[in-house]
Amino acid sequence: MLCRNRSTGRYWASLPLALAACGASAANWEVAPRVQAGYRYNDNYHLEQPGGEVEVSGGEAEVGVTFRTVDPRTNFEITPRINATYFPDEKEEDSTDYYLNAGFSDITPRRRINVPFLYSQEDVVDSELPDTSDGGGLGEPDQGDSGRFLARNRRDFFRIAPSFGYDLSQRYRLELDAHYLQADFDNQLPGAQQDFSEFGAGAGFGFLTSQRSTLFVRALGFQYDTTSTTDAFGGEFEWNTQYSENSRAYIRLGAQQTSPEDGPSDTNIIAGAGGQWSTQRNTLFLDLTRSVGPVAAGTVVERYQFRLRVDHDVSQRFALRAGARLSRDEETQDGTYPTRKYAIGDLGFEWRWLRQWSLIGTYSYRWQEYADEPSDADASAFLIGIVYEPKRAQ
């Protein structure tokens, strides 16, 4: 049977649904719904300069459901999710945001295929001021946020990143990967929120330095479309190791030549180091990267970024969560975009009083500084809520 999806633009979200329909008859499916409702407060919702703060408080609800196949080799997972806020004293700040995460993988002893997909339609308060949970996977930092809020606006965003790995022999490996992302804003606001896209591809050759560790050399190519088009080519070395099924680490170093169509070329260092480790009661995610990519301000930047996430299960019923994200953006060319520094940290808990029901709470603190503004800006926020997961196993 041939399955087709002819929709484009914001309806890219229906692509994973079409793939799921193609394979539904050949797989066993597991369904895991999740419902969350609570109260949110933020004393500077737009992260404005002192004197321009907008304080919000009110209800927040989120509904999502995960569909996944149960198969030892081929897996497909898709999670549509809706988040809505209601602020009775600031109703113009209310928003309803839509998200879709999906992934396909097919793994054999010698071959690995992965196709992750992400779609979102959200208010720019969320897209331009990311949380600690945002940012991509290990060694794969997401970019695009500029931190600027000039007026109410919405962003449509999608990203697809297929990859292919093959063991040429017991010692040598081949990796091919590509990605495409696109962001479209309802209104174009120069210097703050403008459409952008990125296409990238890479080819890597690796050899095992031990039973669990591999050294890769990769060739890379990118094209960034913002207010102008920028091409980039480069290469990198990466060493990674797999401690267990859920624990791994990497170190990466390389460079790329970035060539805008309306300016001189520049050489940029790209690098990263980090890891994620999981035990029965603890999970640690740590990632430090230097990358290049487009942002919503209509330009291409070098981003230095640090991400940290710690989860600790105190008991079977009570868990503590903590996270941090720090970044520094510098424009690759001399232009109008000032250096930006951004940081967010959060601390939370989850108390599961029944298998299906839990109480959650999170406090977060944001800080931002632009080189062209007279002062920095900060915000404190908290969320308290109840979560219902009827299919939770434990």
mmCIF file of C-alpha atoms in Angstrom:
data_model
loop_
_atom_site.group_PDB
_atom_site.id
_atom_site.type_symbol
_atom_site.label_atom_id
_atom_site.label_comp_id
_atom_site.label_asym_id
_atom_site.label_seq_id
_atom_site.Cartn_x
_atom_site.Cartn_y
_atom_site.Cartn_z
ATOM 1 C CA MET A 1 0.000 0.000 0.000
ATOM 2 C CA LEU A 2 1.213 3.516 -0.790
ATOM 3 C CA CYS A 3 0.543 6.155 1.890
ATOM 4 C CA ARG A 4 0.759 9.816 0.865
ATOM 5 C CA ASN A 5 0.495 13.189 2.540
ATOM 6 C CA ARG A 6 0.179 16.181 0.229
ATOM 7 C CA SER A 7 -0.099 18.888 2.907
ATOM 8 C CA THR A 8 2.686 21.434 3.345
ATOM 9 C CA GLY A 9 3.631 24.306 5.652
ATOM 10 C CA ARG A 10 2.168 24.110 9.134
ATOM 11 C CA TYR A 11 0.444 20.814 8.265
ATOM 12 C CA TRP A 12 3.793 19.032 8.322
ATOM 13 C CA ALA A 13 2.502 17.805 11.675
ATOM 14 C CA SER A 14 0.311 15.286 9.853
ATOM 15 C CA LEU A 15 3.322 13.523 8.277
ATOM 16 C CA PRO A 16 4.065 11.251 11.268
ATOM 17 C CA LEU A 17 0.350 10.431 11.510
ATOM 18 C CA ALA A 18 0.450 9.252 7.905
ATOM 19 C CA LEU A 19 3.488 7.091 8.657
ATOM 20 C CA ALA A 20 1.683 5.634 11.648
ATOM 21 C CA ALA A 21 -1.327 4.800 9.496
ATOM 22 C CA CYS A 22 0.948 3.002 7.030
ATOM 23 C CA GLY A 23 2.323 0.708 9.737
ATOM 24 C CA ALA A 24 -0.631 0.358 12.107
ATOM 25 C CA SER A 25 -1.734 -2.992 10.682
ATOM 26 C CA ALA A 26 1.729 -4.501 11.161
ATOM 27 C CA ALA A 27 2.496 -3.554 14.757
ATOM 28 C CA ASN A 28 1.169 -3.822 18.310
ATOM 29 C CA TRP A 29 0.457 -0.418 19.813
ATOM 30 C CA GLU A 30 0.790 0.917 23.337
ATOM 31 C CA VAL A 31 -1.170 4.030 24.348
ATOM 32 C CA ALA A 32 -0.143 6.287 27.266
ATOM 33 C CA PRO A 33 -2.295 9.404 27.909
ATOM 34 C CA ARG A 34 -1.239 12.170 30.298
ATOM 35 C CA VAL A 35 -3.322 15.039 31.718
ATOM 36 C CA GLN A 36 -1.944 17.905 33.810
ATOM 37 C CA ALA A 37 -3.752 20.855 35.389
ATOM 38 C CA GLY A 38 -2.461 23.495 37.769
ATOM 39 C CA TYR A 39 -1.717 27.085 38.702
ATOM 40 C CA ARG A 40 1.088 29.204 37.207
ATOM 41 C CA TYR A 41 2.585 32.516 38.365
ATOM 42 C CA ASN A 42 5.266 34.646 36.680
ATOM 43 C CA ASP A 43 6.352 38.129 37.810
ATOM 44 C CA ASN A 44 7.896 39.126 34.433
ATOM 45 C CA TYR A 45 6.233 37.022 31.744
ATOM 46 C CA HIS A 46 7.952 38.702 28.759
ATOM 47 C CA LEU A 47 11.324 39.055 30.539
ATOM 48 C CA GLU A 48 11.181 42.830 30.025
ATOM 49 C CA GLN A 49 13.492 45.540 31.347
ATOM 50 C CA PRO A 50 12.757 46.938 34.843
ATOM 51 C CA GLY A 51 9.596 49.032 34.690
ATOM 52 C CA GLY A 52 8.041 47.079 31.818
ATOM 53 C CA GLU A 53 7.212 43.840 33.637
ATOM 54 C CA VAL A 54 3.969 41.982 32.907
ATOM 55 C CA GLU A 55 2.832 39.860 35.869
ATOM 56 C CA VAL A 56 0.559 36.890 35.170
ATOM 57 C CA SER A 57 -1.162 34.276 37.307
ATOM 58 C CA GLY A 58 -3.828 31.742 36.514
ATOM 59 C CA GLY A 59 -4.623 28.272 35.311
ATOM 60 C CA GLU A 60 -2.632 26.026 33.006
ATOM 61 C CA ALA A 61 -3.709 22.706 31.505
ATOM 62 C CA GLU A 62 -1.927 20.206 29.287
ATOM 63 C CA VAL A 63 -3.231 17.100 27.554
ATOM 64 C CA GLY A 64 -1.087 14.640 25.636
ATOM 65 C CA VAL A 65 -1.092 11.027 24.553
ATOM 66 C CA THR A 66 1.782 8.832 23.406
ATOM 67 C CA PHE A 67 1.253 6.086 20.839
ATOM 68 C CA ARG A 68 4.156 3.668 20.467
ATOM 69 C CA THR A 69 4.759 0.326 18.823
ATOM 70 C CA VAL A 70 5.892 -2.683 20.829
ATOM 71 C CA ASP A 71 8.508 -4.357 18.652
ATOM 72 C CA PRO A 72 12.096 -5.472 19.387
ATOM 73 C CA ARG A 73 13.445 -4.131 16.073
ATOM 74 C CA THR A 74 11.219 -1.480 14.481
ATOM 75 C CA ASN A 75 9.753 1.260 16.663
ATOM 76 C CA PHE A 76 7.465 4.178 15.992
ATOM 77 C CA GLU A 77 6.354 6.698 18.611
ATOM 78 C CA ILE A 78 4.181 9.779 18.300
ATOM 79 C CA THR A 79 2.983 12.224 20.975
ATOM 80 C CA PRO A 80 0.490 14.999 20.177
ATOM 81 C CA ARG A 81 0.150 17.507 23.010
ATOM 82 C CA ILE A 82 -1.896 20.657 23.738
ATOM 83 C CA ASN A 83 -1.018 23.265 26.372
ATOM 84 C CA ALA A 84 -3.393 26.099 27.321
ATOM 85 C CA THR A 85 -3.123 28.975 29.802
ATOM 86 C CA TYR A 86 -5.790 31.241 31.294
ATOM 87 C CA PHE A 87 -4.761 34.439 33.091
ATOM 88 C CA PRO A 88 -7.935 36.232 34.291
ATOM 89 C CA ASP A 89 -6.166 39.558 34.950
ATOM 90 C CA GLU A 90 -4.121 39.486 31.707
ATOM 91 C CA LYS A 91 -6.412 37.764 29.215
ATOM 92 C CA GLU A 92 -4.433 39.062 26.234
ATOM 93 C CA GLU A 93 -1.604 36.774 27.407
ATOM 94 C CA ASP A 94 -3.740 33.619 27.167
ATOM 95 C CA SER A 95 -2.522 31.101 24.611
ATOM 96 C CA THR A 96 -3.215 27.612 23.315
ATOM 97 C CA ASP A 97 -0.113 25.882 21.982
ATOM 98 C CA TYR A 98 0.157 22.694 19.936
ATOM 99 C CA TYR A 99 3.042 20.208 19.850
ATOM 100 C CA LEU A 100 3.831 16.950 18.126
ATOM 101 C CA ASN A 101 6.872 14.757 18.760
ATOM 102 C CA ALA A 102 7.475 11.629 16.723
ATOM 103 C CA GLY A 103 10.239 9.171 16.023
ATOM 104 C CA PHE A 104 10.884 6.130 13.852
ATOM 105 C CA SER A 105 13.758 3.684 14.328
ATOM 106 C CA ASP A 106 14.765 0.405 12.740
ATOM 107 C CA ILE A 107 17.774 -1.343 14.258
ATOM 108 C CA THR A 108 19.546 -4.550 13.274
ATOM 109 C CA PRO A 109 22.914 -5.873 14.521
ATOM 110 C CA ARG A 110 24.709 -3.977 11.707
ATOM 111 C CA ARG A 111 22.336 -1.183 10.628
ATOM 112 C CA ARG A 112 20.666 1.709 12.448
ATOM 113 C CA ILE A 113 17.994 4.043 11.031
ATOM 114 C CA ASN A 114 16.501 6.898 13.078
ATOM 115 C CA VAL A 115 14.042 9.602 11.993
ATOM 116 C CA PRO A 116 13.029 12.032 14.789
ATOM 117 C CA PHE A 117 10.421 14.690 14.007
ATOM 118 C CA LEU A 118 9.224 17.745 15.943
ATOM 119 C CA TYR A 119 6.401 20.184 15.221
ATOM 120 C CA SER A 120 5.109 23.083 17.308
ATOM 121 C CA GLN A 121 2.731 26.014 16.963
ATOM 122 C CA GLU A 122 3.187 28.247 19.980
ATOM 123 C CA ASP A 123 3.245 31.742 21.418
ATOM 124 C CA VAL A 124 6.609 33.517 21.130
ATOM 125 C CA VAL A 125 6.850 33.799 24.931
ATOM 126 C CA ASP A 126 7.476 30.045 24.873
ATOM 127 C CA SER A 127 9.537 29.825 21.674
ATOM 128 C CA GLU A 128 11.894 32.745 22.439
ATOM 129 C CA LEU A 129 12.394 32.059 26.164
ATOM 130 C CA PRO A 130 13.075 28.292 26.317
ATOM 131 C CA ASP A 131 12.887 26.161 29.453
ATOM 132 C CA THR A 132 15.541 23.804 30.792
ATOM 133 C CA SER A 133 13.664 20.889 29.209
ATOM 134 C CA ASP A 134 14.120 22.416 25.735
ATOM 135 C CA GLY A 135 17.345 22.336 23.760
ATOM 136 C CA GLY A 136 17.688 19.013 21.931
ATOM 137 C CA GLY A 137 19.499 15.785 22.668
ATOM 138 C CA LEU A 138 23.026 15.121 23.855
ATOM 139 C CA GLY A 139 25.479 16.902 21.552
ATOM 140 C CA GLU A 140 22.594 18.184 19.400
ATOM 141 C CA PRO A 141 21.703 21.635 20.768
ATOM 142 C CA ASP A 142 18.629 23.352 19.346
ATOM 143 C CA GLN A 143 18.860 27.023 18.398
ATOM 144 C CA GLY A 144 16.486 29.626 17.059
ATOM 145 C CA ASP A 145 15.403 31.655 20.100
ATOM 146 C CA SER A 146 16.347 35.335 20.199
ATOM 147 C CA GLY A 147 14.785 36.390 23.526
ATOM 148 C CA ARG A 148 13.151 39.477 22.015
ATOM 149 C CA PHE A 149 9.505 40.313 22.748
ATOM 150 C CA LEU A 150 8.097 43.318 20.868
ATOM 151 C CA ALA A 151 4.472 42.274 20.363
ATOM 152 C CA ARG A 152 2.191 39.256 20.620
ATOM 153 C CA ASN A 153 3.102 36.751 17.931
ATOM 154 C CA ARG A 154 3.048 33.032 17.150
ATOM 155 C CA ARG A 155 5.591 30.679 15.619
ATOM 156 C CA ASP A 156 5.150 27.540 13.511
ATOM 157 C CA PHE A 157 8.204 25.278 13.691
ATOM 158 C CA PHE A 158 9.177 21.848 12.447
ATOM 159 C CA ARG A 159 12.386 19.829 12.399
ATOM 160 C CA ILE A 160 13.185 16.447 10.866
ATOM 161 C CA ALA A 161 16.593 14.767 11.234
ATOM 162 C CA PRO A 162 17.053 11.335 9.598
ATOM 163 C CA SER A 163 20.246 9.380 10.268
ATOM 164 C CA PHE A 164 21.744 6.116 9.024
ATOM 165 C CA GLY A 165 24.500 4.036 10.589
ATOM 166 C CA TYR A 166 26.149 0.901 9.245
ATOM 167 C CA ASP A 167 28.896 -1.358 10.586
ATOM 168 C CA LEU A 168 31.276 -1.943 7.683
ATOM 169 C CA SER A 169 33.129 -4.514 9.769
ATOM 170 C CA GLN A 170 33.638 -5.395 13.410
ATOM 171 C CA ARG A 171 35.828 -2.309 13.757
ATOM 172 C CA TYR A 172 34.771 0.267 11.140
ATOM 173 C CA ARG A 173 31.510 2.232 10.947
ATOM 174 C CA LEU A 174 29.775 4.573 8.518
ATOM 175 C CA GLU A 175 27.337 7.316 9.567
ATOM 176 C CA LEU A 176 25.179 9.558 7.355
ATOM 177 C CA ASP A 177 22.809 12.206 8.694
ATOM 178 C CA ALA A 178 20.796 15.216 7.589
ATOM 179 C CA HIS A 179 18.378 17.683 9.139
ATOM 180 C CA TYR A 180 15.981 20.393 8.050
ATOM 181 C CA LEU A 181 14.190 22.926 10.217
ATOM 182 C CA GLN A 182 11.899 25.824 9.423
ATOM 183 C CA ALA A 183 10.346 28.544 11.580
ATOM 184 C CA ASP A 184 7.522 30.794 10.341
ATOM 185 C CA PHE A 185 6.065 33.689 12.340
ATOM 186 C CA ASP A 186 2.554 35.091 11.927
ATOM 187 C CA ASN A 187 4.040 38.608 11.874
ATOM 188 C CA GLN A 188 7.536 39.621 10.765
ATOM 189 C CA LEU A 189 9.230 41.819 13.390
ATOM 190 C CA PRO A 190 12.714 42.903 12.173
ATOM 191 C CA GLY A 191 15.463 42.206 14.685
ATOM 192 C CA ALA A 192 13.194 40.048 16.839
ATOM 193 C CA GLN A 193 11.006 37.503 15.033
ATOM 194 C CA GLN A 194 11.659 36.732 11.367
ATOM 195 C CA ASP A 195 11.268 33.501 9.405
ATOM 196 C CA PHE A 196 14.355 31.297 9.181
ATOM 197 C CA SER A 197 15.364 27.817 8.080
ATOM 198 C CA GLU A 198 18.386 25.523 8.186
ATOM 199 C CA PHE A 199 19.493 22.522 6.161
ATOM 200 C CA GLY A 200 22.468 20.423 7.170
ATOM 201 C CA ALA A 201 24.095 17.131 6.200
ATOM 202 C CA GLY A 202 27.062 15.111 7.384
ATOM 203 C CA ALA A 203 29.040 11.976 6.580
ATOM 204 C CA GLY A 204 31.235 10.250 9.138
ATOM 205 C CA PHE A 205 33.691 7.374 9.250
ATOM 206 C CA GLY A 206 34.512 5.771 12.573
ATOM 207 C CA PHE A 207 36.616 3.032 14.043
ATOM 208 C CA LEU A 208 36.316 1.343 17.416
ATOM 209 C CA THR A 209 39.061 2.208 19.885
ATOM 210 C CA SER A 210 37.623 -0.294 22.382
ATOM 211 C CA GLN A 211 34.593 -2.531 22.717
ATOM 212 C CA ARG A 212 32.438 0.453 23.804
ATOM 213 C CA SER A 213 34.225 3.500 22.332
ATOM 214 C CA THR A 214 34.417 4.903 18.786
ATOM 215 C CA LEU A 215 36.424 7.691 17.165
ATOM 216 C CA PHE A 216 34.678 9.468 14.257
ATOM 217 C CA VAL A 217 35.827 11.941 11.620
ATOM 218 C CA ARG A 218 33.004 13.833 9.877
ATOM 219 C CA ALA A 219 32.498 16.174 6.936
ATOM 220 C CA LEU A 220 29.713 18.756 7.417
ATOM 221 C CA GLY A 221 27.704 21.145 5.259
ATOM 222 C CA PHE A 222 24.982 23.673 6.126
ATOM 223 C CA GLN A 223 22.793 26.343 4.579
ATOM 224 C CA TYR A 224 21.123 28.964 6.775
ATOM 225 C CA ASP A 225 18.298 31.131 5.403
ATOM 226 C CA THR A 226 17.438 34.212 7.464
ATOM 227 C CA THR A 227 17.237 37.728 6.007
ATOM 228 C CA SER A 228 19.988 36.433 3.683
ATOM 229 C CA THR A 229 21.501 33.063 2.765
ATOM 230 C CA THR A 230 24.643 31.721 4.442
ATOM 231 C CA ASP A 231 26.561 28.594 3.390
ATOM 232 C CA ALA A 232 28.932 26.703 5.671
ATOM 233 C CA PHE A 233 31.292 23.744 5.263
ATOM 234 C CA GLY A 234 33.586 22.070 7.752
ATOM 235 C CA GLY A 235 34.632 18.971 9.633
ATOM 236 C CA GLU A 236 35.013 17.568 13.123
ATOM 237 C CA PHE A 237 36.477 14.755 15.217
ATOM 238 C CA GLU A 238 34.346 13.027 17.849
ATOM 239 C CA TRP A 239 35.060 10.356 20.432
ATOM 240 C CA ASN A 240 32.111 8.692 22.134
ATOM 241 C CA THR A 241 31.615 5.804 24.487
ATOM 242 C CA GLN A 242 28.571 3.757 25.530
ATOM 243 C CA TYR A 243 28.759 2.736 29.192
ATOM 244 C CA SER A 244 25.389 0.978 29.103
ATOM 245 C CA GLU A 245 22.102 1.067 27.212
ATOM 246 C CA ASN A 246 21.150 4.378 28.908
ATOM 247 C CA SER A 247 24.561 5.908 29.691
ATOM 248 C CA ARG A 248 27.030 7.461 27.249
ATOM 249 C CA ALA A 249 29.509 10.327 26.835
ATOM 250 C CA TYR A 250 31.242 12.210 24.015
ATOM 251 C CA ILE A 251 33.931 14.796 23.179
ATOM 252 C CA ARG A 252 33.874 16.739 19.884
ATOM 253 C CA LEU A 253 36.103 19.334 18.197
ATOM 254 C CA GLY A 254 35.954 20.835 14.713
ATOM 255 C CA ALA A 255 35.646 23.974 12.607
ATOM 256 C CA GLN A 256 33.520 25.344 9.786
ATOM 257 C CA GLN A 257 33.863 28.075 7.182
ATOM 258 C CA THR A 258 30.762 30.290 7.283
ATOM 259 C CA SER A 259 30.158 32.279 4.070
ATOM 260 C CA PRO A 260 27.236 34.748 3.947
ATOM 261 C CA GLU A 261 26.096 35.973 0.540
ATOM 262 C CA ASP A 262 26.433 39.619 1.589
ATOM 263 C CA GLY A 263 29.615 39.599 3.704
ATOM 264 C CA PRO A 264 33.098 38.149 4.240
ATOM 265 C CA SER A 265 33.678 34.521 5.223
ATOM 266 C CA ASP A 266 34.459 33.582 8.810
ATOM 267 C CA THR A 267 35.980 30.507 10.440
ATOM 268 C CA ASN A 268 34.078 29.218 13.469
ATOM 269 C CA ILE A 269 35.104 26.628 16.044
ATOM 270 C CA ILE A 270 32.478 23.958 16.783
ATOM 271 C CA ALA A 271 32.898 21.798 19.866
ATOM 272 C CA GLY A 272 31.103 19.827 22.525
ATOM 273 C CA ALA A 273 31.543 17.588 25.544
ATOM 274 C CA GLY A 274 29.019 15.887 27.754
ATOM 275 C CA GLY A 275 27.228 12.766 28.812
ATOM 276 C CA GLN A 276 24.098 11.229 30.224
ATOM 277 C CA TRP A 277 24.091 8.612 32.958
ATOM 278 C CA SER A 278 21.180 6.625 34.371
ATOM 279 C CA THR A 279 20.913 4.365 37.396
ATOM 280 C CA GLN A 280 17.897 2.871 39.107
ATOM 281 C CA ARG A 281 17.221 6.072 41.091
ATOM 282 C CA ASN A 282 19.245 8.810 39.391
ATOM 283 C CA THR A 283 19.521 10.434 35.968
ATOM 284 C CA LEU A 284 22.184 13.004 35.026
ATOM 285 C CA PHE A 285 22.381 14.948 31.744
ATOM 286 C CA LEU A 286 25.334 17.283 31.144
ATOM 287 C CA ASP A 287 26.195 19.013 27.850
ATOM 288 C CA LEU A 288 28.561 21.865 26.943
ATOM 289 C CA THR A 289 28.577 22.976 23.292
ATOM 290 C CA ARG A 290 29.759 25.661 20.898
ATOM 291 C CA SER A 291 27.654 25.710 17.727
ATOM 292 C CA VAL A 292 26.589 27.921 14.820
ATOM 293 C CA GLY A 293 23.028 28.459 13.613
ATOM 294 C CA PRO A 294 20.221 30.887 12.750
ATOM 295 C CA VAL A 295 18.078 32.702 15.318
ATOM 296 C CA ALA A 296 14.736 34.464 15.087
ATOM 297 C CA ALA A 297 16.397 37.899 15.037
ATOM 298 C CA GLY A 298 17.197 37.296 11.355
ATOM 299 C CA THR A 299 20.891 36.465 11.630
ATOM 300 C CA VAL A 300 23.386 33.640 12.265
ATOM 301 C CA VAL A 301 25.141 33.377 15.636
ATOM 302 C CA GLU A 302 27.814 31.439 17.476
ATOM 303 C CA ARG A 303 26.220 29.973 20.585
ATOM 304 C CA TYR A 304 28.079 28.840 23.694
ATOM 305 C CA GLN A 305 25.661 26.726 25.721
ATOM 306 C CA PHE A 306 25.632 24.699 28.921
ATOM 307 C CA ARG A 307 22.761 22.376 29.837
ATOM 308 C CA LEU A 308 22.289 20.362 33.017
ATOM 309 C CA ARG A 309 19.496 18.084 34.194
ATOM 310 C CA VAL A 310 19.393 16.002 37.405
ATOM 311 C CA ASP A 311 16.555 13.679 38.461
ATOM 312 C CA HIS A 312 16.696 11.861 41.796
ATOM 313 C CA ASP A 313 14.087 9.396 43.031
ATOM 314 C CA VAL A 314 14.151 9.808 46.799
ATOM 315 C CA SER A 315 11.691 6.929 47.093
ATOM 316 C CA GLN A 316 9.176 5.103 44.919
ATOM 317 C CA ARG A 317 6.689 7.915 45.576
ATOM 318 C CA PHE A 318 8.803 11.072 45.795
ATOM 319 C CA ALA A 319 11.316 12.536 43.318
ATOM 320 C CA LEU A 320 13.354 15.738 43.016
ATOM 321 C CA ARG A 321 14.107 17.463 39.678
ATOM 322 C CA ALA A 322 16.637 20.197 38.906
ATOM 323 C CA GLY A 323 17.882 21.786 35.699
ATOM 324 C CA ALA A 324 19.900 24.678 34.286
ATOM 325 C CA ARG A 325 20.566 26.211 30.888
ATOM 326 C CA LEU A 326 23.064 29.006 30.142
ATOM 327 C CA SER A 327 23.877 30.431 26.714
ATOM 328 C CA ARG A 328 25.821 33.259 25.082
ATOM 329 C CA ASP A 329 25.147 34.354 21.476
ATOM 330 C CA GLU A 330 27.489 36.357 19.255
ATOM 331 C CA GLU A 331 26.695 37.289 15.658
ATOM 332 C CA THR A 332 29.080 35.651 13.166
ATOM 333 C CA GLN A 333 29.212 38.902 11.158
ATOM 334 C CA ASP A 334 29.372 42.496 12.345
ATOM 335 C CA GLY A 335 25.748 43.597 12.295
ATOM 336 C CA THR A 336 22.935 44.986 14.392
ATOM 337 C CA TYR A 337 22.384 41.956 16.644
ATOM 338 C CA PRO A 338 23.995 42.559 20.062
ATOM 339 C CA THR A 339 25.633 39.908 22.212
ATOM 340 C CA ARG A 340 22.976 38.066 24.214
ATOM 341 C CA LYS A 341 23.353 36.185 27.496
ATOM 342 C CA TYR A 342 20.528 33.993 28.761
ATOM 343 C CA ALA A 343 20.129 31.715 31.777
ATOM 344 C CA ILE A 344 17.370 29.700 33.397
ATOM 345 C CA GLY A 345 17.355 27.352 36.355
ATOM 346 C CA ASP A 346 14.563 25.342 37.933
ATOM 347 C CA LEU A 347 13.961 23.129 40.943
ATOM 348 C CA GLY A 348 10.945 20.893 41.375
ATOM 349 C CA PHE A 349 9.402 17.810 42.920
ATOM 350 C CA GLU A 350 6.937 15.053 42.101
ATOM 351 C CA TRP A 351 4.937 13.265 44.780
ATOM 352 C CA ARG A 352 3.014 10.240 43.542
ATOM 353 C CA TRP A 353 0.378 9.472 46.158
ATOM 354 C CA LEU A 354 -1.287 6.886 43.886
ATOM 355 C CA ARG A 355 0.056 4.978 40.901
ATOM 356 C CA GLN A 356 -1.950 7.117 38.458
ATOM 357 C CA TRP A 357 -1.997 10.435 40.333
ATOM 358 C CA SER A 358 0.818 12.783 41.341
ATOM 359 C CA LEU A 359 1.376 16.288 42.682
ATOM 360 C CA ILE A 360 4.094 18.362 40.991
ATOM 361 C CA GLY A 361 5.698 21.701 41.790
ATOM 362 C CA THR A 362 8.418 23.726 40.041
ATOM 363 C CA TYR A 363 10.166 27.016 40.777
ATOM 364 C CA SER A 364 12.159 28.661 37.968
ATOM 365 C CA TYR A 365 14.344 31.737 37.617
ATOM 366 C CA ARG A 366 15.219 33.431 34.292
ATOM 367 C CA TRP A 367 17.835 36.067 33.504
ATOM 368 C CA GLN A 368 18.771 37.804 30.266
ATOM 369 C CA GLU A 369 21.172 40.545 29.199
ATOM 370 C CA TYR A 370 21.627 42.255 25.832
ATOM 371 C CA ALA A 371 24.755 44.316 25.202
ATOM 372 C CA ASP A 372 22.704 47.207 23.760
ATOM 373 C CA GLU A 373 20.237 47.501 26.675
ATOM 374 C CA PRO A 374 20.799 49.637 29.800
ATOM 375 C CA SER A 375 19.977 46.849 32.238
ATOM 376 C CA ASP A 376 19.523 43.111 32.487
ATOM 377 C CA ALA A 377 16.134 41.481 33.102
ATOM 378 C CA ASP A 378 15.028 38.646 35.353
ATOM 379 C CA ALA A 379 11.869 36.751 36.249
ATOM 380 C CA SER A 380 10.692 34.316 38.901
ATOM 381 C CA ALA A 381 7.921 31.808 38.285
ATOM 382 C CA PHE A 382 6.334 28.757 39.839
ATOM 383 C CA LEU A 383 3.893 26.039 38.828
ATOM 384 C CA ILE A 384 1.884 23.739 41.093
ATOM 385 C CA GLY A 385 -0.310 21.065 39.572
ATOM 386 C CA ILE A 386 -1.805 17.581 39.479
ATOM 387 C CA VAL A 387 -0.933 14.928 36.891
ATOM 388 C CA TYR A 388 -3.109 11.978 35.863
ATOM 389 C CA GLU A 389 -1.536 9.072 33.935
ATOM 390 C CA PRO A 390 -4.051 6.199 33.697
ATOM 391 C CA LYS A 391 -1.631 3.824 31.937
ATOM 392 C CA ARG A 392 1.363 4.371 34.218
ATOM 393 C CA ALA A 393 2.890 1.020 35.148
ATOM 394 C CA GLN A 394 4.526 2.083 38.433
#
